[in-house]
PDB file of C-alpha atoms in Angstrom:
ATOM      1  CA  MET A   1     -39.317  25.339  93.654  1.00 47.00           C
ATOM      2  CA  GLN A   2     -40.334  24.141  89.654  1.00 73.00           C
ATOM      3  CA  GLY A   3     -38.947  21.121  87.615  1.00 84.00           C
ATOM      4  CA  VAL A   4     -36.424  21.030  84.584  1.00 87.00           C
ATOM      5  CA  SER A   5     -38.258  21.729  81.888  1.00 90.00           C
ATOM      6  CA  ALA A   6     -38.222  19.179  78.905  1.00 93.00           C
ATOM      7  CA  ALA A   7     -38.063  22.707  76.495  1.00 94.00           C
ATOM      8  CA  GLY A   8     -35.523  23.922  78.519  1.00 94.00           C
ATOM      9  CA  LEU A   9     -33.620  20.601  78.294  1.00 95.00           C
ATOM     10  CA  VAL A  10     -33.579  20.451  74.542  1.00 96.00           C
ATOM     11  CA  GLY A  11     -32.451  24.759  74.427  1.00 96.00           C
ATOM     12  CA  ALA A  12     -29.578  23.826  76.625  1.00 97.00           C
ATOM     13  CA  VAL A  13     -28.304  20.708  74.431  1.00 97.00           C
ATOM     14  CA  LEU A  14     -29.033  22.928  71.489  1.00 97.00           C
ATOM     15  CA  GLY A  15     -26.941  25.518  73.021  1.00 97.00           C
ATOM     16  CA  LEU A  16     -24.424  22.841  74.078  1.00 97.00           C
ATOM     17  CA  ILE A  17     -23.879  22.146  70.313  1.00 98.00           C
ATOM     18  CA  VAL A  18     -24.087  25.428  69.129  1.00 97.00           C
ATOM     19  CA  GLY A  19     -21.208  26.445  71.588  1.00 97.00           C
ATOM     20  CA  TRP A  20     -19.142  23.503  70.464  1.00 98.00           C
ATOM     21  CA  VAL A  21     -19.407  24.519  67.006  1.00 98.00           C
ATOM     22  CA  ASP A  22     -18.388  27.823  67.444  1.00 97.00           C
ATOM     23  CA  TYR A  23     -15.622  26.808  69.729  1.00 97.00           C
ATOM     24  CA  ARG A  24     -14.315  24.406  66.665  1.00 97.00           C
ATOM     25  CA  LEU A  25     -14.589  26.701  64.123  1.00 98.00           C
ATOM     26  CA  VAL A  26     -13.893  30.456  65.369  1.00 97.00           C
ATOM     27  CA  GLY A  27     -11.277  29.397  67.512  1.00 96.00           C
ATOM     28  CA  GLY A  28      -9.358  27.168  65.303  1.00 96.00           C
ATOM     29  CA  TRP A  29      -9.808  29.910  62.744  1.00 98.00           C
ATOM     30  CA  VAL A  30      -8.118  32.266  64.783  1.00 97.00           C
ATOM     31  CA  THR A  31      -5.900  29.793  66.426  1.00 96.00           C
ATOM     32  CA  ARG A  32      -4.668  29.425  62.869  1.00 97.00           C
ATOM     33  CA  LYS A  33      -4.640  32.750  62.202  1.00 97.00           C
ATOM     34  CA  LEU A  34      -2.398  33.520  65.354  1.00 95.00           C
ATOM     35  CA  ARG A  35       0.157  30.694  64.406  1.00 95.00           C
ATOM     36  CA  GLU A  36       0.840  32.334  60.879  1.00 96.00           C
ATOM     37  CA  THR A  37       1.422  35.467  62.615  1.00 95.00           C
ATOM     38  CA  ASP A  38       4.411  33.371  64.741  1.00 93.00           C
ATOM     39  CA  ARG A  39       7.694  35.180  64.309  1.00 94.00           C
ATOM     40  CA  SER A  40       9.481  32.824  66.907  1.00 92.00           C
ATOM     41  CA  THR A  41      13.155  32.748  65.994  1.00 93.00           C
ATOM     42  CA  THR A  42      13.971  30.602  69.202  1.00 96.00           C
ATOM     43  CA  SER A  43      12.555  27.271  70.488  1.00 96.00           C
ATOM     44  CA  ALA A  44      11.923  28.961  73.735  1.00 96.00           C
ATOM     45  CA  ASP A  45      10.138  31.809  71.974  1.00 96.00           C
ATOM     46  CA  LYS A  46       8.360  29.391  69.697  1.00 96.00           C
ATOM     47  CA  ALA A  47       6.824  27.440  73.098  1.00 96.00           C
ATOM     48  CA  ASP A  48       6.021  30.343  74.883  1.00 96.00           C
ATOM     49  CA  TYR A  49       3.756  31.341  71.802  1.00 96.00           C
ATOM     50  CA  GLU A  50       2.178  27.919  72.061  1.00 96.00           C
ATOM     51  CA  ARG A  51       1.488  28.407  75.444  1.00 97.00           C
ATOM     52  CA  ARG A  52       0.040  31.555  74.731  1.00 97.00           C
ATOM     53  CA  ILE A  53      -2.377  29.604  71.857  1.00 97.00           C
ATOM     54  CA  GLY A  54      -3.145  27.117  74.566  1.00 97.00           C
ATOM     55  CA  TRP A  55      -4.394  29.655  77.004  1.00 98.00           C
ATOM     56  CA  PHE A  56      -6.518  31.180  73.864  1.00 97.00           C
ATOM     57  CA  GLY A  57      -8.039  27.880  73.348  1.00 96.00           C
ATOM     58  CA  ARG A  58      -8.912  27.334  76.801  1.00 97.00           C
ATOM     59  CA  LEU A  59     -10.291  30.723  77.555  1.00 97.00           C
ATOM     60  CA  TRP A  60     -12.470  30.333  74.644  1.00 97.00           C
ATOM     61  CA  PHE A  61     -13.623  27.268  75.556  1.00 97.00           C
ATOM     62  CA  MET A  62     -14.840  28.638  78.721  1.00 97.00           C
ATOM     63  CA  ALA A  63     -16.500  31.446  76.641  1.00 96.00           C
ATOM     64  CA  THR A  64     -18.422  29.650  74.502  1.00 95.00           C
ATOM     65  CA  VAL A  65     -18.794  25.830  75.285  1.00 96.00           C
ATOM     66  CA  VAL A  66     -19.844  26.491  78.877  1.00 95.00           C
ATOM     67  CA  PRO A  67     -21.980  29.645  79.135  1.00 97.00           C
ATOM     68  CA  PHE A  68     -23.936  28.467  75.974  1.00 97.00           C
ATOM     69  CA  PRO A  69     -26.064  25.918  77.452  1.00 97.00           C
ATOM     70  CA  PHE A  70     -27.368  28.440  80.120  1.00 96.00           C
ATOM     71  CA  VAL A  71     -28.577  30.262  77.409  1.00 97.00           C
ATOM     72  CA  GLY A  72     -30.190  27.465  75.368  1.00 97.00           C
ATOM     73  CA  TYR A  73     -31.832  26.644  78.414  1.00 96.00           C
ATOM     74  CA  TRP A  74     -33.305  30.225  78.758  1.00 96.00           C
ATOM     75  CA  LEU A  75     -34.402  30.718  75.364  1.00 96.00           C
ATOM     76  CA  GLY A  76     -35.885  26.813  75.780  1.00 95.00           C
ATOM     77  CA  ARG A  77     -37.731  27.445  78.875  1.00 93.00           C
ATOM     78  CA  THR A  78     -38.608  31.072  77.807  1.00 94.00           C
ATOM     79  CA  ILE A  79     -39.938  30.782  73.924  1.00 94.00           C
ATOM     80  CA  ALA A  80     -41.906  26.819  74.521  1.00 91.00           C
ATOM     81  CA  GLY A  81     -42.327  26.872  78.199  1.00 73.00           C
TER      82      GLY A  81
END
């Protein structure tokens, strides 16, 4: 079994940074747009809408910040060895 590659670790850190930036920028933009479309008339509707936006944020985090370090590690190890 091979050890951990230094180039892979650098790629993983860069992937984490790219994933975090993507999460904040794209996720923030989508959340803002979703809040602009809120047509809730009651506080219960508003709470349900905010709950769904919260779920979107958690799912978006899992889709960006979690896999990007793995992709970065793989790219770093592939490109730089």
